[in-house]
PDB file of C-alpha atoms in Angstrom:
ATOM      1  CA  UNK A 173     -26.838  74.201 -67.778  1.00 59.00           C
ATOM      2  CA  UNK A 174     -28.386  70.771 -66.461  1.00 86.00           C
ATOM      3  CA  UNK A 175     -27.844  69.177 -69.804  1.00 91.00           C
ATOM      4  CA  UNK A 176     -25.660  67.156 -71.414  1.00 92.00           C
ATOM      5  CA  UNK A 177     -25.898  64.863 -74.663  1.00 92.00           C
ATOM      6  CA  UNK A 178     -23.989  62.057 -74.700  1.00 93.00           C
ATOM      7  CA  UNK A 179     -21.004  62.327 -75.667  1.00 92.00           C
ATOM      8  CA  UNK A 180     -20.327  64.088 -72.458  1.00 92.00           C
ATOM      9  CA  UNK A 181     -22.078  61.175 -70.596  1.00 92.00           C
ATOM     10  CA  UNK A 182     -20.135  59.352 -72.769  1.00 94.00           C
ATOM     11  CA  UNK A 183     -16.913  61.127 -71.749  1.00 92.00           C
ATOM     12  CA  UNK A 184     -17.334  60.757 -68.105  1.00 89.00           C
ATOM     13  CA  UNK A 185     -18.739  57.561 -67.521  1.00 90.00           C
ATOM     14  CA  UNK A 186     -15.992  56.882 -69.879  1.00 93.00           C
ATOM     15  CA  UNK A 187     -18.297  53.941 -72.201  1.00 96.00           C
ATOM     16  CA  UNK A 188     -19.197  53.717 -75.868  1.00 97.00           C
ATOM     17  CA  UNK A 189     -21.982  56.405 -77.212  1.00 94.00           C
ATOM     18  CA  UNK A 190     -23.659  54.140 -78.991  1.00 95.00           C
ATOM     19  CA  UNK A 191     -24.610  52.105 -75.013  1.00 97.00           C
ATOM     20  CA  UNK A 192     -24.829  55.212 -72.922  1.00 96.00           C
ATOM     21  CA  UNK A 193     -27.451  56.824 -76.112  1.00 95.00           C
ATOM     22  CA  UNK A 194     -29.494  53.217 -75.052  1.00 96.00           C
ATOM     23  CA  UNK A 195     -29.730  53.250 -71.488  1.00 96.00           C
ATOM     24  CA  UNK A 196     -30.836  56.834 -71.818  1.00 96.00           C
ATOM     25  CA  UNK A 197     -33.328  55.666 -74.328  1.00 95.00           C
ATOM     26  CA  UNK A 198     -33.883  53.574 -70.765  1.00 96.00           C
ATOM     27  CA  UNK A 199     -34.053  55.930 -68.872  1.00 96.00           C
ATOM     28  CA  UNK A 200     -35.778  58.663 -71.247  1.00 96.00           C
ATOM     29  CA  UNK A 201     -39.266  55.279 -71.738  1.00 97.00           C
ATOM     30  CA  UNK A 202     -38.685  55.711 -67.734  1.00 97.00           C
ATOM     31  CA  UNK A 203     -40.189  58.803 -67.303  1.00 97.00           C
ATOM     32  CA  UNK A 204     -36.198  59.699 -65.406  1.00 96.00           C
ATOM     33  CA  UNK A 205     -34.426  61.637 -68.176  1.00 96.00           C
ATOM     34  CA  UNK A 206     -35.570  63.821 -71.115  1.00 96.00           C
ATOM     35  CA  UNK A 207     -34.228  65.140 -74.646  1.00 95.00           C
ATOM     36  CA  UNK A 208     -33.867  67.481 -75.921  1.00 94.00           C
ATOM     37  CA  UNK A 209     -33.045  68.463 -79.918  1.00 94.00           C
ATOM     38  CA  UNK A 210     -29.985  70.488 -80.171  1.00 92.00           C
ATOM     39  CA  UNK A 211     -28.922  70.801 -84.008  1.00 94.00           C
ATOM     40  CA  UNK A 212     -27.258  67.079 -84.111  1.00 93.00           C
ATOM     41  CA  UNK A 213     -26.605  67.037 -80.331  1.00 92.00           C
ATOM     42  CA  UNK A 214     -29.563  65.005 -78.496  1.00 92.00           C
ATOM     43  CA  UNK A 215     -29.860  67.239 -74.774  1.00 93.00           C
ATOM     44  CA  UNK A 216     -30.529  66.047 -71.382  1.00 95.00           C
ATOM     45  CA  UNK A 217     -31.087  66.243 -68.144  1.00 94.00           C
ATOM     46  CA  UNK A 218     -32.788  64.398 -64.480  1.00 94.00           C
ATOM     47  CA  UNK A 219     -36.470  64.920 -64.457  1.00 94.00           C
ATOM     48  CA  UNK A 220     -38.040  65.693 -61.236  1.00 94.00           C
ATOM     49  CA  UNK A 221     -38.385  62.213 -60.936  1.00 95.00           C
ATOM     50  CA  UNK A 222     -34.789  61.219 -62.148  1.00 93.00           C
ATOM     51  CA  UNK A 223     -33.097  63.980 -59.176  1.00 90.00           C
ATOM     52  CA  UNK A 224     -35.047  62.471 -56.851  1.00 92.00           C
ATOM     53  CA  UNK A 225     -33.700  58.987 -57.868  1.00 92.00           C
ATOM     54  CA  UNK A 226     -30.170  59.908 -57.618  1.00 88.00           C
ATOM     55  CA  UNK A 227     -30.388  62.091 -55.005  1.00 88.00           C
ATOM     56  CA  UNK A 228     -31.527  58.950 -53.229  1.00 90.00           C
ATOM     57  CA  UNK A 229     -29.485  56.456 -54.241  1.00 90.00           C
ATOM     58  CA  UNK A 230     -26.089  58.765 -53.476  1.00 87.00           C
ATOM     59  CA  UNK A 231     -27.278  59.602 -49.759  1.00 88.00           C
ATOM     60  CA  UNK A 232     -27.706  55.380 -49.345  1.00 90.00           C
ATOM     61  CA  UNK A 233     -24.090  54.973 -50.555  1.00 87.00           C
ATOM     62  CA  UNK A 234     -23.149  58.054 -47.757  1.00 87.00           C
ATOM     63  CA  UNK A 235     -22.920  60.795 -51.066  1.00 84.00           C
ATOM     64  CA  UNK A 236     -22.572  64.027 -50.714  1.00 77.00           C
ATOM     65  CA  UNK A 237     -25.400  65.237 -52.632  1.00 68.00           C
ATOM     66  CA  UNK A 238     -23.485  68.840 -53.183  1.00 67.00           C
ATOM     67  CA  UNK A 239     -21.351  67.022 -56.652  1.00 57.00           C
ATOM     68  CA  UNK A 240     -25.054  65.714 -57.813  1.00 53.00           C
ATOM     69  CA  UNK A 241     -26.403  69.577 -57.563  1.00 57.00           C
ATOM     70  CA  UNK A 242     -23.282  71.149 -59.689  1.00 60.00           C
ATOM     71  CA  UNK A 243     -24.208  72.623 -63.115  1.00 61.00           C
ATOM     72  CA  UNK A 244     -23.836  70.103 -66.058  1.00 61.00           C
ATOM     73  CA  UNK A 245     -20.988  72.283 -67.850  1.00 59.00           C
ATOM     74  CA  UNK A 246     -18.743  72.157 -64.372  1.00 62.00           C
ATOM     75  CA  UNK A 247     -18.568  68.077 -65.093  1.00 59.00           C
ATOM     76  CA  UNK A 248     -17.815  68.376 -68.393  1.00 60.00           C
ATOM     77  CA  UNK A 249     -15.705  71.270 -68.753  1.00 65.00           C
ATOM     78  CA  UNK A 250     -12.788  72.147 -71.115  1.00 63.00           C
ATOM     79  CA  UNK A 251     -14.045  68.551 -73.000  1.00 64.00           C
ATOM     80  CA  UNK A 252     -15.085  68.760 -76.614  1.00 64.00           C
ATOM     81  CA  UNK A 253     -17.541  67.354 -79.226  1.00 63.00           C
ATOM     82  CA  UNK A 254     -16.475  64.001 -81.101  1.00 57.00           C
TER      83      UNK A 254
END
């Protein structure tokens, strides 16, 4: 799917979960991500506005947006939830 939990996002970016969680709350309040409960996890996904912003930033940076549209599950394949 297109959702990741805080622990997966923290693993991807190499930062502490509490720091990632804090930033996700800020992004959520800005309307750039959504969050939904899934058991004890909160699953986050980009909103259309968030996706457009990421695509624009990657384009300016000269990074292919093909990688940005890769399913979230493929990014964290093999990572276990802590």
